[in-house]
């Protein structure tokens, strides 16, 4: 028994047992000793350098998860607050084509592809003026993301850039 490894009891956890019976709970360890005799285990030390691959894979998955979470949150915030700030129209349209003159206020008829940012760019000269148009049309506040329909008439405040 001198060359046998010391066992730990699988039942009670008693450590470093030399014999075939646990002195604490009297569990029979003879089967484990027989298996030990059939395939003797040499005392070897663990390799000093363990592969970092599982750690790297875990960190990669964690990074991707955080990135997706942050990206998804950013997209939701953008969808809520700036849906009307799509790409600005690079072409200026003559105000006489877009506005229906009324002595009290200017009216704009919505065309296909328009949103408040595009209309503000056409009429006011800068897309950031879409808030002025939204304020002048309080009925839009009840609509999700200030949704506008083609053919709809919108009040446009005096916001043209002075030349």
Backbone as a printed PyTorch tensor [residue, N CA C, xyz], in Angstrom:
tensor([[[  0.8040,  -1.2000,   0.0000],
         [  0.0000,   0.0000,   0.0000],
         [  0.8500,   1.2680,   0.0000]],

        [[  2.1180,   1.1490,   0.0950],
         [  2.9760,   2.3270,   0.1470],
         [  3.0150,   3.0690,  -1.1690]],

        [[  2.8700,   2.3270,  -2.3080],
         [  2.9360,   3.0040,  -3.5920],
         [  1.5720,   3.4530,  -4.1010]],

        [[  0.5110,   3.2270,  -3.3210],
         [ -0.8230,   3.6560,  -3.7340],
         [ -1.0240,   5.1360,  -3.4020]],

        [[ -1.8170,   5.7390,  -4.2450],
         [ -2.1690,   7.1360,  -3.9870],
         [ -3.1780,   7.2100,  -2.8650]],

        [[ -3.1480,   8.3050,  -2.1680],
         [ -4.1480,   8.5270,  -1.1260],
         [ -5.4270,   9.0110,  -1.8050]],

        [[ -6.5540,   8.4730,  -1.3490],
         [ -7.8500,   8.7930,  -1.9430],
         [ -8.6390,   9.7260,  -1.0450]],

        [[ -9.5840,  10.4020,  -1.6520],
         [-10.5820,  11.1670,  -0.9090],
         [-11.8860,  10.4070,  -0.9990]],

        [[-12.6340,  10.3530,   0.1060],
         [-13.8910,   9.6110,   0.1410],
         [-14.9250,  10.3270,  -0.7240]],

        [[-15.5550,   9.6310,  -1.6770],
         [-16.5640,  10.2640,  -2.5220],
         [-17.8810,  10.5170,  -1.7890]],

        [[-18.0620,   9.9240,  -0.6140],
         [-19.3170,  10.0760,   0.1240],
         [-19.2370,  11.2320,   1.1170]],

        [[-18.2360,  11.1930,   1.9950],
         [-18.1660,  12.2100,   3.0410],
         [-17.0770,  13.2410,   2.8140]],

        [[-16.1630,  12.9890,   1.8590],
         [-15.1240,  13.9480,   1.5490],
         [-13.8910,  13.8510,   2.4260]],

        [[-13.8080,  12.7990,   3.2490],
         [-12.6270,  12.6030,   4.1010],
         [-11.4010,  12.5110,   3.2030]],

        [[-10.3020,  13.1600,   3.5980],
         [ -9.1420,  13.2960,   2.7270],
         [ -8.0360,  12.3250,   3.0950]],

        [[ -7.2390,  11.9530,   2.0700],
         [ -6.0060,  11.1840,   2.1820],
         [ -6.1940,   9.8430,   2.9140]],

        [[ -7.0200,   8.9850,   2.2990],
         [ -7.2780,   7.6550,   2.8590],
         [ -6.2800,   6.6810,   2.2430]],

        [[ -5.5770,   5.9020,   3.1100],
         [ -4.6030,   4.9260,   2.6260],
         [ -5.2420,   3.5620,   2.3750]],

        [[ -6.2290,   3.1980,   3.1200],
         [ -6.8030,   1.8550,   3.0450],
         [ -7.9440,   1.7470,   2.0570]],

        [[ -8.7450,   0.6220,   2.2150],
         [ -9.8710,   0.3580,   1.3210],
         [-11.2090,   0.7570,   1.9400]],

        [[-11.1810,   1.3340,   3.1350],
         [-12.4090,   1.7480,   3.8120],
         [-12.1890,   3.1480,   4.3920]],

        [[-13.1990,   3.9980,   4.2480],
         [-13.1190,   5.3480,   4.8050],
         [-13.2410,   5.2550,   6.3190]],

        [[-12.2810,   5.8010,   7.0710],
         [-12.3660,   5.7330,   8.5230],
         [-13.4840,   6.5980,   9.1020]],

        [[-14.0010,   7.5330,   8.3210],
         [-15.0310,   8.4320,   8.8220],
         [-16.4390,   7.8570,   8.6370]],

        [[-16.7590,   7.3570,   7.4240],
         [-18.1230,   6.8860,   7.1500],
         [-18.1690,   5.4120,   6.7680]],

        [[-17.0480,   4.7360,   6.7690],
         [-16.9120,   3.3100,   6.4880],
         [-17.3590,   2.9310,   5.0710]],

        [[-17.1940,   3.8570,   4.1190],
         [-17.4880,   3.5640,   2.7230],
         [-16.4130,   2.6370,   2.1810]],

        [[-16.8480,   1.6020,   1.4330],
         [-15.9090,   0.6480,   0.8360],
         [-15.2730,   1.2800,  -0.3970]],

        [[-13.9410,   1.4320,  -0.3640],
         [-13.1970,   2.0370,  -1.4590],
         [-12.4300,   0.9990,  -2.2640]],

        [[-12.7540,  -0.3000,  -2.0660],
         [-11.9840,  -1.3640,  -2.7080],
         [-12.1220,  -1.3260,  -4.2320]],

        [[-13.2820,  -0.9790,  -4.7730],
         [-13.4530,  -0.9060,  -6.2240],
         [-12.5650,   0.1930,  -6.8050]],

        [[-12.5020,   1.3140,  -6.1130],
         [-11.6480,   2.4040,  -6.5820],
         [-10.1910,   1.9790,  -6.5310]],

        [[ -9.8030,   1.2490,  -5.4710],
         [ -8.4160,   0.7640,  -5.3600],
         [ -8.1190,  -0.2520,  -6.4610]],

        [[ -9.0890,  -1.1250,  -6.8010],
         [ -8.8840,  -2.1010,  -7.8630],
         [ -8.6740,  -1.4060,  -9.1980]],

        [[ -9.4860,  -0.3990,  -9.4700],
         [ -9.3290,   0.3620, -10.7100],
         [ -7.9940,   1.0840, -10.7370]],

        [[ -7.5750,   1.5250,  -9.5900],
         [ -6.2740,   2.2020,  -9.4930],
         [ -5.1420,   1.2240,  -9.8060]],

        [[ -5.2780,  -0.0290,  -9.3490],
         [ -4.2480,  -1.0260,  -9.6150],
         [ -4.2300,  -1.4200, -11.0890]],

        [[ -5.4050,  -1.4340, -11.7570],
         [ -5.4590,  -1.8010, -13.1700],
         [ -4.8210,  -0.7230, -14.0670]],

        [[ -5.0230,   0.5030, -13.7450],
         [ -4.4760,   1.6160, -14.5300],
         [ -3.7530,   2.5430, -13.5690]],

        [[ -2.5410,   2.2140, -13.2420],
         [ -1.8310,   3.0530, -12.2710],
         [ -1.6460,   4.4710, -12.8100]],

        [[ -1.8150,   5.3840, -11.9350],
         [ -1.6970,   6.7940, -12.2810],
         [ -0.3340,   7.2650, -11.8130]],

        [[  0.4130,   7.8150, -12.7360],
         [  1.7070,   8.3630, -12.3740],
         [  1.5020,   9.7700, -11.8550]],

        [[  2.3030,  10.1060, -10.8730],
         [  2.2190,  11.4630, -10.3520],
         [  2.9040,  12.3850, -11.3480]],

        [[  2.0960,  13.2330, -11.9590],
         [  2.6390,  14.2110, -12.8960],
         [  2.0850,  15.5690, -12.5090]],

        [[  2.8430,  16.5560, -12.8030],
         [  2.3620,  17.9020, -12.5200],
         [  1.5510,  18.3910, -13.7210]],

        [[  0.6560,  19.2750, -13.4490],
         [ -0.1470,  19.8610, -14.5190],
         [  0.7620,  20.7040, -15.4010]],

        [[  0.4290,  20.8180, -16.6580],
         [  1.2470,  21.6770, -17.5100],
         [  1.2460,  23.1020, -16.9570]],

        [[  2.3840,  23.7300, -17.0220],
         [  2.5110,  25.0610, -16.4390],
         [  1.7320,  26.0980, -17.2250]],

        [[  1.6520,  25.9290, -18.5270],
         [  0.9110,  26.8870, -19.3420],
         [ -0.3540,  26.2260, -19.8730]],

        [[ -1.4810,  26.7120, -19.4410],
         [ -2.7700,  26.2140, -19.9060],
         [ -3.1990,  27.0960, -21.0720]],

        [[ -3.8130,  26.5040, -22.0640],
         [ -4.2210,  27.2410, -23.2580],
         [ -5.1890,  28.3640, -22.8910]],

        [[ -4.9930,  29.5130, -23.4980],
         [ -5.8590,  30.6620, -23.2620],
         [ -7.0380,  30.7080, -24.2280]],

        [[ -7.1700,  29.7040, -25.0800],
         [ -8.2240,  29.7070, -26.0860],
         [ -9.6320,  29.8080, -25.4820]],

        [[ -9.9870,  29.0080, -24.4570],
         [-11.3490,  29.1620, -23.8990],
         [-11.5940,  30.5580, -23.3410]],

        [[-10.5850,  31.1420, -22.7080],
         [-10.7390,  32.4880, -22.1700],
         [-10.9280,  33.5000, -23.2990]],

        [[-10.1600,  33.3620, -24.3650],
         [-10.2880,  34.2820, -25.4930],
         [-11.6490,  34.1650, -26.1650]],

        [[-12.1460,  32.9480, -26.3220],
         [-13.4730,  32.7420, -26.9340],
         [-14.5480,  33.3580, -26.0510]],

        [[-14.4250,  33.1560, -24.7380],
         [-15.4060,  33.7240, -23.8100],
         [-15.3970,  35.2450, -23.8820]],

        [[-14.2140,  35.8480, -23.8930],
         [-14.1260,  37.3070, -23.9780],
         [-14.6670,  37.8240, -25.3100]],

        [[-14.4280,  37.0960, -26.3840],
         [-14.9540,  37.4970, -27.6880],
         [-16.4830,  37.4750, -27.6850]],

        [[-17.0630,  36.4160, -27.1500],
         [-18.5260,  36.3140, -27.0890],
         [-19.1000,  37.4180, -26.2050]],

        [[-18.4430,  37.6890, -25.0880],
         [-18.8940,  38.7530, -24.1920],
         [-18.8330,  40.1070, -24.8940]],

        [[-17.7530,  40.3630, -25.6100],
         [-17.5990,  41.6270, -26.3260],
         [-18.6710,  41.7780, -27.4100]],

        [[-18.9360,  40.7130, -28.1390],
         [-19.9770,  40.7590, -29.1690],
         [-21.3400,  41.0210, -28.5290]],

        [[-21.6130,  40.3670, -27.4150],
         [-22.8920,  40.5690, -26.7270],
         [-23.0730,  41.9990, -26.2570]],

        [[-22.0240,  42.5600, -25.6720],
         [-22.1030,  43.9480, -25.2090],
         [-22.2720,  44.8850, -26.4060]],

        [[-21.5360,  44.6120, -27.4770],
         [-21.6570,  45.4430, -28.6730],
         [-23.0610,  45.4200, -29.2530]],

        [[-23.6640,  44.2350, -29.2980],
         [-25.0360,  44.1360, -29.8140],
         [-26.0130,  44.8650, -28.9030]],

        [[-25.8000,  44.7590, -27.6020],
         [-26.6790,  45.4460, -26.6590],
         [-26.6000,  46.9530, -26.8050]],

        [[-25.3870,  47.4730, -26.8720],
         [-25.1950,  48.9170, -27.0200],
         [-25.7270,  49.3770, -28.3780]],

        [[-25.4180,  48.6180, -29.4290],
         [-25.8990,  48.9840, -30.7620],
         [-27.4180,  48.9810, -30.8430]],

        [[-28.0410,  47.9660, -30.2450],
         [-29.5020,  47.9050, -30.2470],
         [-30.1210,  49.0600, -29.4990]],

        [[-29.5390,  49.4180, -28.3590],
         [-30.0470,  50.5570, -27.5880],
         [-29.9020,  51.8480, -28.3840]],

        [[-28.7490,  52.0110, -29.0300],
         [-28.5250,  53.2150, -29.8350],
         [-29.5520,  53.3170, -30.9530]],

        [[-29.8300,  52.1970, -31.6300],
         [-30.8030,  52.2230, -32.7190],
         [-32.2000,  52.5650, -32.2170]],

        [[-32.5770,  52.0490, -31.0540],
         [-33.8920,  52.3680, -30.5030],
         [-33.9940,  53.8450, -30.1660]],

        [[-32.9340,  54.4020, -29.5770],
         [-32.9560,  55.8190, -29.2260],
         [-33.0230,  56.6630, -30.4880]],

        [[-32.2260,  56.3010, -31.5010],
         [-32.2470,  57.0490, -32.7500],
         [-33.6270,  56.9900, -33.3960]],

        [[-34.2640,  55.8260, -33.3420],
         [-35.5830,  55.6620, -33.9430],
         [-36.6020,  56.5490, -33.2450]],

        [[-36.4930,  56.7160, -31.9360],
         [-37.4700,  57.4960, -31.1880],
         [-37.2960,  58.9960, -31.3870]],

        [[-36.0600,  59.4640, -31.4460],
         [-35.8320,  60.9040, -31.4070],
         [-35.4780,  61.5600, -32.7280]],

        [[-35.0000,  60.8190, -33.7040],
         [-34.5740,  61.5110, -34.9130],
         [-35.0040,  60.8060, -36.1870]],

        [[-36.1630,  60.2150, -36.1860],
         [-36.6400,  59.5230, -37.3760],
         [-36.8350,  60.5030, -38.5350]],

        [[-37.1110,  61.7500, -38.2060],
         [-37.3770,  62.7270, -39.2470],
         [-36.1280,  63.4010, -39.7790]],

        [[-34.9630,  63.0170, -39.2900],
         [-33.7320,  63.6420, -39.7490],
         [-33.0030,  62.7480, -40.7300]],

        [[-33.7140,  62.2280, -41.7200],
         [-33.0950,  61.4010, -42.7460],
         [-32.1530,  62.2600, -43.5800]],

        [[-31.5420,  61.6420, -44.5670],
         [-30.6030,  62.3580, -45.4360],
         [-31.2550,  63.6010, -46.0020]],

        [[-30.5000,  64.6650, -45.9840],
         [-31.0360,  65.9350, -46.4440],
         [-30.9920,  66.0020, -47.9510]],

        [[-31.9690,  66.6800, -48.4850],
         [-31.9930,  66.8790, -49.9250],
         [-30.9170,  67.8910, -50.2950]],

        [[-30.0990,  67.5550, -51.2720],
         [-29.0120,  68.4540, -51.6610],
         [-29.4700,  69.5020, -52.6670]],

        [[-30.6540,  69.3220, -53.2150],
         [-31.1310,  70.2800, -54.2090],
         [-32.1150,  71.2380, -53.5680]],

        [[-31.9260,  72.5010, -53.8260],
         [-32.8490,  73.5190, -53.3310],
         [-34.0230,  73.6180, -54.3030]],

        [[-35.2110,  73.7520, -53.7460],
         [-36.3980,  73.8830, -54.5680],
         [-36.9070,  75.3020, -54.4050]],

        [[-37.3090,  75.8980, -55.4760],
         [-37.8450,  77.2460, -55.4340],
         [-39.0630,  77.2690, -54.5150]],

        [[-39.1140,  78.2110, -53.5990],
         [-40.2110,  78.2720, -52.6340],
         [-41.5680,  78.4270, -53.3070]],

        [[-41.6170,  79.0430, -54.4690],
         [-42.9040,  79.2080, -55.1390],
         [-43.4690,  77.8680, -55.5870]],

        [[-42.6020,  76.8470, -55.7860],
         [-43.0870,  75.5220, -56.1780],
         [-43.6200,  74.7440, -54.9780]],

        [[-43.0940,  74.9950, -53.7940],
         [-43.4370,  74.1650, -52.6510],
         [-44.4690,  74.7870, -51.7260]],

        [[-44.5910,  76.0950, -51.7390],
         [-45.5240,  76.7410, -50.8230],
         [-46.7730,  77.2140, -51.5660]],

        [[-47.8930,  77.0270, -50.9200],
         [-49.1490,  77.5790, -51.4220],
         [-49.3660,  78.8430, -50.6040]],

        [[-49.2730,  79.9790, -51.2290],
         [-49.3220,  81.2350, -50.4870],
         [-50.7090,  81.4910, -49.9180]],

        [[-50.7030,  81.9070, -48.6970],
         [-51.9100,  82.2540, -47.9700],
         [-51.5430,  83.5170, -47.1970]],

        [[-52.3900,  84.5150, -47.1680],
         [-52.0090,  85.7500, -46.4860],
         [-51.6810,  85.5450, -45.0050]],

        [[-52.2990,  84.5720, -44.3590],
         [-52.0850,  84.3850, -42.9240],
         [-50.8860,  83.4820, -42.6420]],

        [[-50.6870,  82.3970, -43.4100],
         [-49.5750,  81.4780, -43.1890],
         [-49.2560,  80.7240, -44.4570]],

        [[-48.0750,  80.1290, -44.4900],
         [-47.6420,  79.3520, -45.6410],
         [-48.0430,  77.8900, -45.4390]],

        [[-48.4510,  77.2570, -46.5150],
         [-48.8700,  75.8580, -46.4780],
         [-47.9760,  75.0740, -47.4300]],

        [[-47.5650,  73.9130, -47.0100],
         [-46.7390,  73.0400, -47.8490],
         [-47.4920,  71.7320, -48.0570]],

        [[-47.5590,  71.2730, -49.3010],
         [-48.2040,  70.0020, -49.6060],
         [-47.1070,  68.9250, -49.6640]],

        [[-47.2630,  67.8500, -48.8580],
         [-46.2530,  66.7850, -48.7330],
         [-46.1710,  65.9900, -50.0240]],

        [[-44.9260,  65.7600, -50.4690],
         [-44.6680,  64.9990, -51.6940],
         [-44.0570,  63.6410, -51.3300]],

        [[-44.0410,  62.6800, -52.2540],
         [-43.4160,  61.3800, -51.9720],
         [-41.9440,  61.5660, -51.5880]],

        [[-41.5060,  60.8690, -50.5610],
         [-40.1190,  60.9440, -50.0910],
         [-39.8820,  62.0400, -49.0760]],

        [[-40.8790,  62.8550, -48.8160],
         [-40.7230,  63.9430, -47.8420],
         [-40.8170,  63.4190, -46.4190]],

        [[-40.0870,  64.0600, -45.5450],
         [-40.2800,  63.9420, -44.1070],
         [-40.0160,  65.3400, -43.5750]],

        [[-40.1680,  65.5450, -42.2850],
         [-40.0570,  66.9030, -41.7650],
         [-38.6690,  67.4990, -41.9900]],

        [[-37.6270,  66.6790, -41.9210],
         [-36.2680,  67.1730, -42.1650],
         [-36.0750,  67.6390, -43.5950]],

        [[-36.5940,  66.8670, -44.5430],
         [-36.4700,  67.2190, -45.9590],
         [-37.2720,  68.4910, -46.2530]],

        [[-38.4730,  68.5770, -45.6980],
         [-39.3050,  69.7690, -45.9090],
         [-38.6160,  71.0050, -45.3290]],

        [[-38.0570,  70.8740, -44.1350],
         [-37.3610,  71.9950, -43.5060],
         [-36.1680,  72.4270, -44.3530]],

        [[-35.4610,  71.4680, -44.9360],
         [-34.3230,  71.7840, -45.8150],
         [-34.8040,  72.5600, -47.0420]],

        [[-35.9160,  72.1240, -47.6360],
         [-36.4390,  72.7790, -48.8400],
         [-36.9400,  74.1910, -48.5320]],

        [[-37.7010,  74.3130, -47.4360],
         [-38.4090,  75.5560, -47.1620],
         [-37.5780,  76.5260, -46.3310]],

        [[-36.8920,  76.0230, -45.3200],
         [-36.1850,  76.8890, -44.3790],
         [-34.6950,  76.9940, -44.6690]],

        [[-34.1760,  76.0710, -45.4670],
         [-32.7620,  76.1140, -45.7860],
         [-31.8960,  75.2650, -44.8810]],

        [[-32.4770,  74.7080, -43.8150],
         [-31.7190,  73.8160, -42.9320],
         [-32.6630,  72.7650, -42.3570]],

        [[-32.1930,  71.5190, -42.3650],
         [-33.0340,  70.4020, -41.9310],
         [-33.3520,  70.4600, -40.4530]],

        [[-32.4940,  71.1000, -39.6530],
         [-32.7210,  71.1450, -38.2080],
         [-33.9580,  71.9770, -37.8360]],

        [[-34.5220,  72.6970, -38.7850],
         [-35.7200,  73.5000, -38.5250],
         [-36.9890,  72.6630, -38.5330]],

        [[-36.8780,  71.3380, -38.6200],
         [-38.0730,  70.4820, -38.6510],
         [-38.9080,  70.6530, -37.3930]],

        [[-38.2510,  70.9970, -36.2720],
         [-39.0010,  71.1760, -35.0070],
         [-39.9730,  72.3570, -35.1040]],

        [[-39.5700,  73.4130, -35.8280],
         [-40.4600,  74.5640, -36.0200],
         [-41.7190,  74.1440, -36.7720]],

        [[-41.5430,  73.3130, -37.7900],
         [-42.6940,  72.8260, -38.5620],
         [-43.5700,  71.9350, -37.6770]],

        [[-42.9470,  71.0890, -36.8590],
         [-43.7180,  70.2170, -35.9680],
         [-44.5130,  71.0350, -34.9540]],

        [[-43.9060,  72.1010, -34.4260],
         [-44.6120,  72.9610, -33.4720],
         [-45.7760,  73.6940, -34.1290]],

        [[-45.6270,  74.0560, -35.3940],
         [-46.6920,  74.7570, -36.1130],
         [-47.8410,  73.8260, -36.4840]],

        [[-47.6170,  72.5180, -36.3820],
         [-48.6350,  71.5140, -36.7190],
         [-48.8470,  70.5830, -35.5240]],

        [[-49.5660,  71.0550, -34.4920],
         [-49.7060,  70.2550, -33.2690],
         [-50.4020,  68.9100, -33.4900]],

        [[-51.1520,  68.7690, -34.5650],
         [-51.8170,  67.4890, -34.8440],
         [-50.8050,  66.3740, -35.1200]],

        [[-49.5650,  66.7170, -35.4590],
         [-48.5360,  65.7000, -35.7310],
         [-48.0040,  65.0500, -34.4590]],

        [[-48.1330,  65.7280, -33.3250],
         [-47.5830,  65.2000, -32.0700],
         [-48.2280,  63.8810, -31.6630]],

        [[-49.4750,  63.6750, -32.0450],
         [-50.1690,  62.4350, -31.6810],
         [-49.7520,  61.2620, -32.5500]],

        [[-49.0190,  61.5190, -33.6050],
         [-48.5980,  60.4630, -34.5250],
         [-47.2240,  59.9600, -34.1380]],

        [[-47.0250,  58.6890, -34.3420],
         [-45.7290,  58.0890, -34.0240],
         [-44.6540,  58.6800, -34.9400]],

        [[-43.5950,  59.1820, -34.3410],
         [-42.4550,  59.7480, -35.0680],
         [-42.8730,  60.8350, -36.0580]],

        [[-43.9100,  61.5710, -35.7290],
         [-44.3820,  62.6590, -36.5860],
         [-44.6180,  62.1780, -38.0170]],

        [[-45.2520,  61.0500, -38.1690],
         [-45.5250,  60.4680, -39.4890],
         [-46.3900,  61.4180, -40.3030]],

        [[-46.0020,  61.6390, -41.5630],
         [-46.7760,  62.5060, -42.4560],
         [-47.1570,  61.7240, -43.7080]],

        [[-48.2840,  62.1090, -44.3020],
         [-48.8050,  61.4270, -45.4860],
         [-48.5870,  62.2700, -46.7340]],

        [[-48.3700,  61.6140, -47.8590],
         [-48.2430,  62.3060, -49.1370],
         [-49.5600,  63.0220, -49.4150]],

        [[-49.4690,  64.2720, -49.8380],
         [-50.6530,  65.0800, -50.1320],
         [-51.1480,  65.8740, -48.9360]],

        [[-50.6770,  65.5660, -47.7630],
         [-51.0960,  66.2860, -46.5550],
         [-50.5870,  67.7230, -46.6170]],

        [[-51.3750,  68.6500, -46.1070],
         [-50.9790,  70.0630, -46.0870],
         [-50.4600,  70.3930, -44.6830]],

        [[-49.2770,  70.9980, -44.6540],
         [-48.6560,  71.3740, -43.3870],
         [-48.4700,  72.8780, -43.3160]],

        [[-48.6890,  73.4510, -42.1350],
         [-48.4060,  74.8660, -41.9140],
         [-46.8880,  75.0130, -41.7670]],

        [[-46.3440,  76.0160, -42.4260],
         [-44.9050,  76.2520, -42.3490],
         [-44.6890,  77.6640, -41.8090]],

        [[-43.9570,  77.7970, -40.7090],
         [-43.7240,  79.1280, -40.1410],
         [-42.7200,  79.9100, -40.9950]],

        [[-42.6060,  81.1810, -40.7190],
         [-41.6300,  82.0080, -41.4350],
         [-40.2430,  81.6330, -40.9270]],

        [[-39.5580,  80.7780, -41.6790],
         [-38.2470,  80.2860, -41.2400],
         [-37.2040,  80.3760, -42.3370]],

        [[-37.5210,  81.0360, -43.4610],
         [-36.5940,  81.0990, -44.5740],
         [-35.3440,  81.8920, -44.1580]],

        [[-34.1960,  81.4050, -44.6590],
         [-32.9550,  82.1250, -44.3950],
         [-32.9440,  83.4280, -45.1480]],

        [[-32.4860,  84.4640, -44.4670],
         [-32.4090,  85.7690, -45.1410],
         [-31.1370,  85.8290, -45.9380]],

        [[-31.2370,  86.3640, -47.1450],
         [-30.0710,  86.4260, -48.0400],
         [-29.5530,  87.8210, -48.1220]]])
